[in-house]
Tab-separated table of C-alpha atoms in Angstrom:
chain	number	residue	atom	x	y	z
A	43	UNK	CA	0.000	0.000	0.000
A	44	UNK	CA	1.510	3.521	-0.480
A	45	UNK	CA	2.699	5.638	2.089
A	46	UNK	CA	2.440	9.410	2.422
A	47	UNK	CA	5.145	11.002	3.833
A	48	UNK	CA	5.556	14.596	5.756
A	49	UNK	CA	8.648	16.778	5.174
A	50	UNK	CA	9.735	19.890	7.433
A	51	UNK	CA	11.363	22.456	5.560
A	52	UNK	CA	14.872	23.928	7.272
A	53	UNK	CA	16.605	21.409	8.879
A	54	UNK	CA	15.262	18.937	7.437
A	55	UNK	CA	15.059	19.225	4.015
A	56	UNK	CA	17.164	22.108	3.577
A	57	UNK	CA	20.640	23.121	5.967
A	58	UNK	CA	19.389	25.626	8.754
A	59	UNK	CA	22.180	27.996	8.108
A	60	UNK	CA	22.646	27.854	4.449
A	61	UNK	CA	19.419	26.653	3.235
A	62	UNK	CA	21.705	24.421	0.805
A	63	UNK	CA	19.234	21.590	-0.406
A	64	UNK	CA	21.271	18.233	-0.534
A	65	UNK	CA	21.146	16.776	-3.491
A	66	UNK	CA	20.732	13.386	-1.620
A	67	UNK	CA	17.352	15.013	-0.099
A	68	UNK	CA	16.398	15.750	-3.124
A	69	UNK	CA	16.600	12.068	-4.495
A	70	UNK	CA	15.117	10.830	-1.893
A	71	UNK	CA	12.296	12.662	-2.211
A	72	UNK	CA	11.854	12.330	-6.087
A	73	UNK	CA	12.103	8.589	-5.314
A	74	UNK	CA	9.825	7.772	-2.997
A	75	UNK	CA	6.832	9.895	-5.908
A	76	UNK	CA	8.497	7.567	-8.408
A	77	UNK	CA	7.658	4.733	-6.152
A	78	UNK	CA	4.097	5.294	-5.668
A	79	UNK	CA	4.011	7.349	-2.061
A	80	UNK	CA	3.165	10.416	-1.394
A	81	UNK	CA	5.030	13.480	-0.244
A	82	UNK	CA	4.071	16.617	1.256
A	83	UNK	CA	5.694	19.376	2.754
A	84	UNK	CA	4.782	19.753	6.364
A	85	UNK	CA	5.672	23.409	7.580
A	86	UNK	CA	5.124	26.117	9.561
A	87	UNK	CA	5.458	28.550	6.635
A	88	UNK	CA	2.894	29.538	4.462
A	89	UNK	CA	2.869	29.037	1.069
A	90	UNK	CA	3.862	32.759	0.282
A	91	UNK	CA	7.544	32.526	2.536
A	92	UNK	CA	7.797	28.731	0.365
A	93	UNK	CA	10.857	29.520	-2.021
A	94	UNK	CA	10.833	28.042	-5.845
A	95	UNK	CA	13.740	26.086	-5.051
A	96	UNK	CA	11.701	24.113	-2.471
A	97	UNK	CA	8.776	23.783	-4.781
A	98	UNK	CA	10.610	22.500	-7.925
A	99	UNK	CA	11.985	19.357	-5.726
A	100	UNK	CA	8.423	17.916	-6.813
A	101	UNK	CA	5.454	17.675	-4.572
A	102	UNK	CA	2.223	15.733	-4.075
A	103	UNK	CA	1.096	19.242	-1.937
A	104	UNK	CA	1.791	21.402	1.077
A	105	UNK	CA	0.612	21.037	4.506
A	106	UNK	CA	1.421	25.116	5.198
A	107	UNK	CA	0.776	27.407	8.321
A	108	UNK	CA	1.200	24.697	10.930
A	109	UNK	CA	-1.927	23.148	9.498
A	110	UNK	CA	-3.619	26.188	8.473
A	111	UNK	CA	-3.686	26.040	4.670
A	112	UNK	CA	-3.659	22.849	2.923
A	113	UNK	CA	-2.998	22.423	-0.632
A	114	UNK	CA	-2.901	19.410	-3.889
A	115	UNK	CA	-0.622	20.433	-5.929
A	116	UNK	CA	-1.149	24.284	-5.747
A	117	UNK	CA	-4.830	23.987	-5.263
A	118	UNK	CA	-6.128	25.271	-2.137
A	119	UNK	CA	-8.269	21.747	-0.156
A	120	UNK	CA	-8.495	23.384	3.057
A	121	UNK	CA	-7.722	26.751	4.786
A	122	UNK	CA	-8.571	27.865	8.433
A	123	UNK	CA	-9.654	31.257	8.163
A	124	UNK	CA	-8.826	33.747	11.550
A	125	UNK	CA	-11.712	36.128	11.773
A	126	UNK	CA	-11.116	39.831	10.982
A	127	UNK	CA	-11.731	41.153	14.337
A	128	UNK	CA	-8.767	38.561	15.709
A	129	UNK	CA	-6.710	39.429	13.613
A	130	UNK	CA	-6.920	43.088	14.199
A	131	UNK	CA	-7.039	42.410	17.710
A	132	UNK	CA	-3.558	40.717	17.759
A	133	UNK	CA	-2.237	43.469	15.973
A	134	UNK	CA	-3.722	46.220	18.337
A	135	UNK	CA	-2.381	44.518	21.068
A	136	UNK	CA	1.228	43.622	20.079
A	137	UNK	CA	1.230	47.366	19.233
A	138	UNK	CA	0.325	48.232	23.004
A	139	UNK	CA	2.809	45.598	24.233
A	140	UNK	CA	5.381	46.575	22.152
A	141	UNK	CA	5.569	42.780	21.362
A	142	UNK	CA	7.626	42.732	17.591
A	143	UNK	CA	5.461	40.262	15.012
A	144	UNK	CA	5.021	39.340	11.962
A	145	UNK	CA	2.073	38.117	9.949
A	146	UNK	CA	1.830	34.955	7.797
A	147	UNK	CA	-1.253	34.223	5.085
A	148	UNK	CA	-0.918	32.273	1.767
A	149	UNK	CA	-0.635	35.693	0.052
A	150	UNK	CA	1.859	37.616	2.028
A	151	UNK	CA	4.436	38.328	4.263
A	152	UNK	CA	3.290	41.373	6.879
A	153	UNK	CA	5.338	43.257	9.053
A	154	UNK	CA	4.499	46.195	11.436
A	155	UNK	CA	6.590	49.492	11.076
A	156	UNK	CA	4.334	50.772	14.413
A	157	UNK	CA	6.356	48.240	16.736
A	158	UNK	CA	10.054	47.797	17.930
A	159	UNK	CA	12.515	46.649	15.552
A	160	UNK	CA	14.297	43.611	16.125
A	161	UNK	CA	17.601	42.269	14.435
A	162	UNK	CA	16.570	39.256	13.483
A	163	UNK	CA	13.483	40.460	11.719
A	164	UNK	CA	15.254	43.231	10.037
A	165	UNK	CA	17.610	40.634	8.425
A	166	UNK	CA	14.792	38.464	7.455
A	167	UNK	CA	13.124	41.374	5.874
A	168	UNK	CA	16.456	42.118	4.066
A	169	UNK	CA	16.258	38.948	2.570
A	170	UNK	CA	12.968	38.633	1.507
A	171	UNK	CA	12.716	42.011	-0.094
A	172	UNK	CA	9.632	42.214	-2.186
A	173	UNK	CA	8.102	39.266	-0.841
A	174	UNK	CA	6.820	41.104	2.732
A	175	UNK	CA	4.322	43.481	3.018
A	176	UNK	CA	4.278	46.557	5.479
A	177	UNK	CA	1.325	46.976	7.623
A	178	UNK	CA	-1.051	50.295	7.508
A	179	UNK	CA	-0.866	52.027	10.818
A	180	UNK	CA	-4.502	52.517	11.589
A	181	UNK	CA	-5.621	49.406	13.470
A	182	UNK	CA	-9.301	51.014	12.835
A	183	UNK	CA	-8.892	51.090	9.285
A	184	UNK	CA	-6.560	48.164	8.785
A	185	UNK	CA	-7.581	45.143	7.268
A	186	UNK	CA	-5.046	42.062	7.365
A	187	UNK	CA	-6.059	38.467	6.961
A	188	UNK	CA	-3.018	36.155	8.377
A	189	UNK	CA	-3.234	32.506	9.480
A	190	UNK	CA	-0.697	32.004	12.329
A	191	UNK	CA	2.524	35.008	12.842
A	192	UNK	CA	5.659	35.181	14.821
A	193	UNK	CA	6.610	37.056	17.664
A	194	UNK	CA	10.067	38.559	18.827
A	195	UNK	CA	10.979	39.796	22.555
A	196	UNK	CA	12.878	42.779	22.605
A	197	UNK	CA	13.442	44.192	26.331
A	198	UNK	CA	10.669	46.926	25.735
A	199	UNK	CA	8.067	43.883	25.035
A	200	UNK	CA	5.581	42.928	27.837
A	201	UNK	CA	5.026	39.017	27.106
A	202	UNK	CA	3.258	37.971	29.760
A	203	UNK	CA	0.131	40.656	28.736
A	204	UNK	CA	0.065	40.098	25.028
A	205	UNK	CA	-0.340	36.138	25.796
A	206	UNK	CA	-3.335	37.106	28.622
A	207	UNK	CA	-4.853	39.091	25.632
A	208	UNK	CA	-4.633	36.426	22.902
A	209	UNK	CA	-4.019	33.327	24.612
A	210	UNK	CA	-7.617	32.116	25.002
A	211	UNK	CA	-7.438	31.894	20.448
A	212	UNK	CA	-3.959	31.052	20.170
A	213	UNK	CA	-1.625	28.095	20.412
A	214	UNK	CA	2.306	29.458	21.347
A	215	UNK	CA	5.230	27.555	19.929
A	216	UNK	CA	8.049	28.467	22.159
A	217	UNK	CA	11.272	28.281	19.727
A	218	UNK	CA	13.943	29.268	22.169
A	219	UNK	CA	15.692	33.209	21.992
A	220	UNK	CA	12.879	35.144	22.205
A	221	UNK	CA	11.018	33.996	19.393
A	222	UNK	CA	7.527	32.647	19.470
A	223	UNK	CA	5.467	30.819	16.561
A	224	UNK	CA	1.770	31.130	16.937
A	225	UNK	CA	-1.377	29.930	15.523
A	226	UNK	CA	-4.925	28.889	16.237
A	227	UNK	CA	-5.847	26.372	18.783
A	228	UNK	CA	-7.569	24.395	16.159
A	229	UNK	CA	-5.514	23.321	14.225
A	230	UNK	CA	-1.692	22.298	13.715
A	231	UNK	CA	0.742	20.229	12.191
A	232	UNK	CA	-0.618	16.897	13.142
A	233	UNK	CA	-4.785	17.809	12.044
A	234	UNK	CA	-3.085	18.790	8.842
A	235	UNK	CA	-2.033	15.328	8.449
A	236	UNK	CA	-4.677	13.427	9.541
A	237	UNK	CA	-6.615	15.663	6.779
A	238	UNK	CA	-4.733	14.555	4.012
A	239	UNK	CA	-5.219	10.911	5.699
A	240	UNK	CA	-8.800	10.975	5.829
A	241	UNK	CA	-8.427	12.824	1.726
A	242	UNK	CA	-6.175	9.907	0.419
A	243	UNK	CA	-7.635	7.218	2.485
A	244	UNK	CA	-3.993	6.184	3.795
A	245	UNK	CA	-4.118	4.679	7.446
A	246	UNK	CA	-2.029	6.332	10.322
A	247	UNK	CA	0.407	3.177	9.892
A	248	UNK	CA	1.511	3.938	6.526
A	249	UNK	CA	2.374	7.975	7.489
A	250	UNK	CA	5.847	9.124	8.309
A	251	UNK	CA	7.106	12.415	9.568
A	252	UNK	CA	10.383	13.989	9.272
A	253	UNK	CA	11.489	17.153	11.391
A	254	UNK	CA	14.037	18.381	13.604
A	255	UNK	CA	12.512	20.936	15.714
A	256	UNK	CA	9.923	21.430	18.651
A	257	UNK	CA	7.673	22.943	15.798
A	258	UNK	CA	7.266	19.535	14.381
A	259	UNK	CA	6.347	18.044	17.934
A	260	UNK	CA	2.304	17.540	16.863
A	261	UNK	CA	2.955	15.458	13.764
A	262	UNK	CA	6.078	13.669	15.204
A	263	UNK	CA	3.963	12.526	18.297
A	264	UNK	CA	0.867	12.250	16.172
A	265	UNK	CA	2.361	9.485	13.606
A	266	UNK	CA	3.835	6.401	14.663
A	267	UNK	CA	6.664	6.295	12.061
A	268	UNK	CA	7.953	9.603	13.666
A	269	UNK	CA	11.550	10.397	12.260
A	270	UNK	CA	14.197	12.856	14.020
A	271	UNK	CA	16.458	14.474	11.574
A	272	UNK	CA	20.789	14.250	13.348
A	273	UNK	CA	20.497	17.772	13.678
A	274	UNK	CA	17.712	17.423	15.776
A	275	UNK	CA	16.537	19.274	18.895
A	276	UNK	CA	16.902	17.227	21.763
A	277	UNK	CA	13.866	18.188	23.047
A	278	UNK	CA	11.933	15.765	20.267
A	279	UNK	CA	14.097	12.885	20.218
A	280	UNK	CA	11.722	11.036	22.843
A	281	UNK	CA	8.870	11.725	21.086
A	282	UNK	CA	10.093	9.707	17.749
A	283	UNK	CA	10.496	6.370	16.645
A	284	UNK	CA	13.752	6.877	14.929
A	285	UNK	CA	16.432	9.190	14.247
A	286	UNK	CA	18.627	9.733	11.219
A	287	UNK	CA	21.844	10.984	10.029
A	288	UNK	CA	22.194	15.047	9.879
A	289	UNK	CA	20.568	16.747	6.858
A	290	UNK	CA	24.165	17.240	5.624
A	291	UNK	CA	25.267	13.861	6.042
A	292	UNK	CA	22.375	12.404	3.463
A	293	UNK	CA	19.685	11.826	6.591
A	294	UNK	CA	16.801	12.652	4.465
A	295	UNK	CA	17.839	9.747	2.177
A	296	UNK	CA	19.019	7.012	4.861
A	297	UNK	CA	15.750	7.454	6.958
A	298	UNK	CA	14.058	6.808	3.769
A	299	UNK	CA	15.989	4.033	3.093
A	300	UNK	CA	15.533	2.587	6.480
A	301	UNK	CA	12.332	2.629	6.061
A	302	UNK	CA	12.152	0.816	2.946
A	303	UNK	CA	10.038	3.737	1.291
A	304	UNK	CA	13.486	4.102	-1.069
């Protein structure tokens, strides 16, 4: 029976500080389609911040958003929608707490000139030029649809009240130096999955995840074929059934392999 198969984006497929794509990673993946499985990307981007190099590795679909947007090929199956008046919300109040975020949606990247800057967001917006928006700065008047966002602590942000005014909608990914990945309750890596399972028909047996971060913790403790990248976080390792070789050192392809998928 075919298997589908779940792929995290940096560290995983691609090198975390490079975002070199190993050619091995690349075979693997190629090989399992040729095979007869599935393969999806799995990631907490959305399908706007998903670079072309990513996308011409070959794809059944993406599982983008931490769950939030789910696509065949590039057509749209299944998107979780954040109502308007959230979404302003969040913004209104990471103003107030001078919390620094950024907003995700299929379409766009969106960042907010009204709050502090922060290094690491300034370098991501270097690099992504074009590809993020800038907010308005009239929360009144504003209108921005997003399906999960980031958040960065500078020493002028007050956490602990933007989380008592959003928390109640919001699942928080802590990702370690101040940085915080955030989307509905609702939904998440692993009811992205068991979407696509209930789509295909493919029982929980036959589905694999790869990651190598605590992002990935609700499909790698969701599947039972749960697969740790080398250059994982230690903080998953108990939660998954097997661990590879580092992204660098052809792990995409020997977990494959391993698992006879290759």
């Amino acid at each position: 029976m075919r298997k589908i198969i779940f792929f995290d984006i940096d560290g995983t497929i691609s090198i975390e500080e490079t975002g070199e794509i190993p050619k091995s990673a690349v075979t693997a993946i190629r090989k399992a389609r040729e095979n007869g499985h599935l393969a999806f990307i799995n990631s907490g981007r959305t399908l706007s911040s998903i670079e072309e190099k990513y996308k011409q590795i070959g794809f059944d679909g993406y599982v983008c958003g931490c769950g939030t947007d789910i696509y065949e090929g590039y057509n749209n199956i299944f998107r979780y929608s954040v109502p308007e008046e959230v979404c302003k919300n969040v913004i209104k109040k990471a103003r107030e707490t001078k919390v620094t975020a950024v907003y995700e949606s299929a379409v766009a990247v969106y960042y907010d000139p009204e709050v502090p800057k922060h290094s690491v967001v300034e370098e991501l917006k270097n690099k992504a030029g074009d590809g993020w928006k800038v907010l308005g700065t009239d929360t009144d008047e504003l209108f921005c649809e997003f399906e999960k966002f980031c958040i960065w602590l500078t020493e002028e942000a007050d956490y602990e009240a933007f989380y008592n005014a959003v928390g109640d909608y919001f699942e928080f990914i802590n990702r370690g130096g101040g940085m915080y990945e955030i989307m509905p309750k609702d939904v998440s890596k692993a009811t992205g999955i068991q979407f696509l399972l209930d789509y295909y028909g493919i029982p929980l047996e036959h589905c694999f995840a790869i990651g190598d971060s605590t992002n990935d913790l609700p499909m790698l403790q969701y599947v039972p074929n749960s697969i740790a990248m080398g250059n994982a976080m230690e903080e998953i390792l108990p939660y998954c059934a097997y661990q590879t070789a580092n992204i660098e050192d052809d792990g995409l392809l020997k977990a494959l392999k391993y698992y006879k998928i290759v």
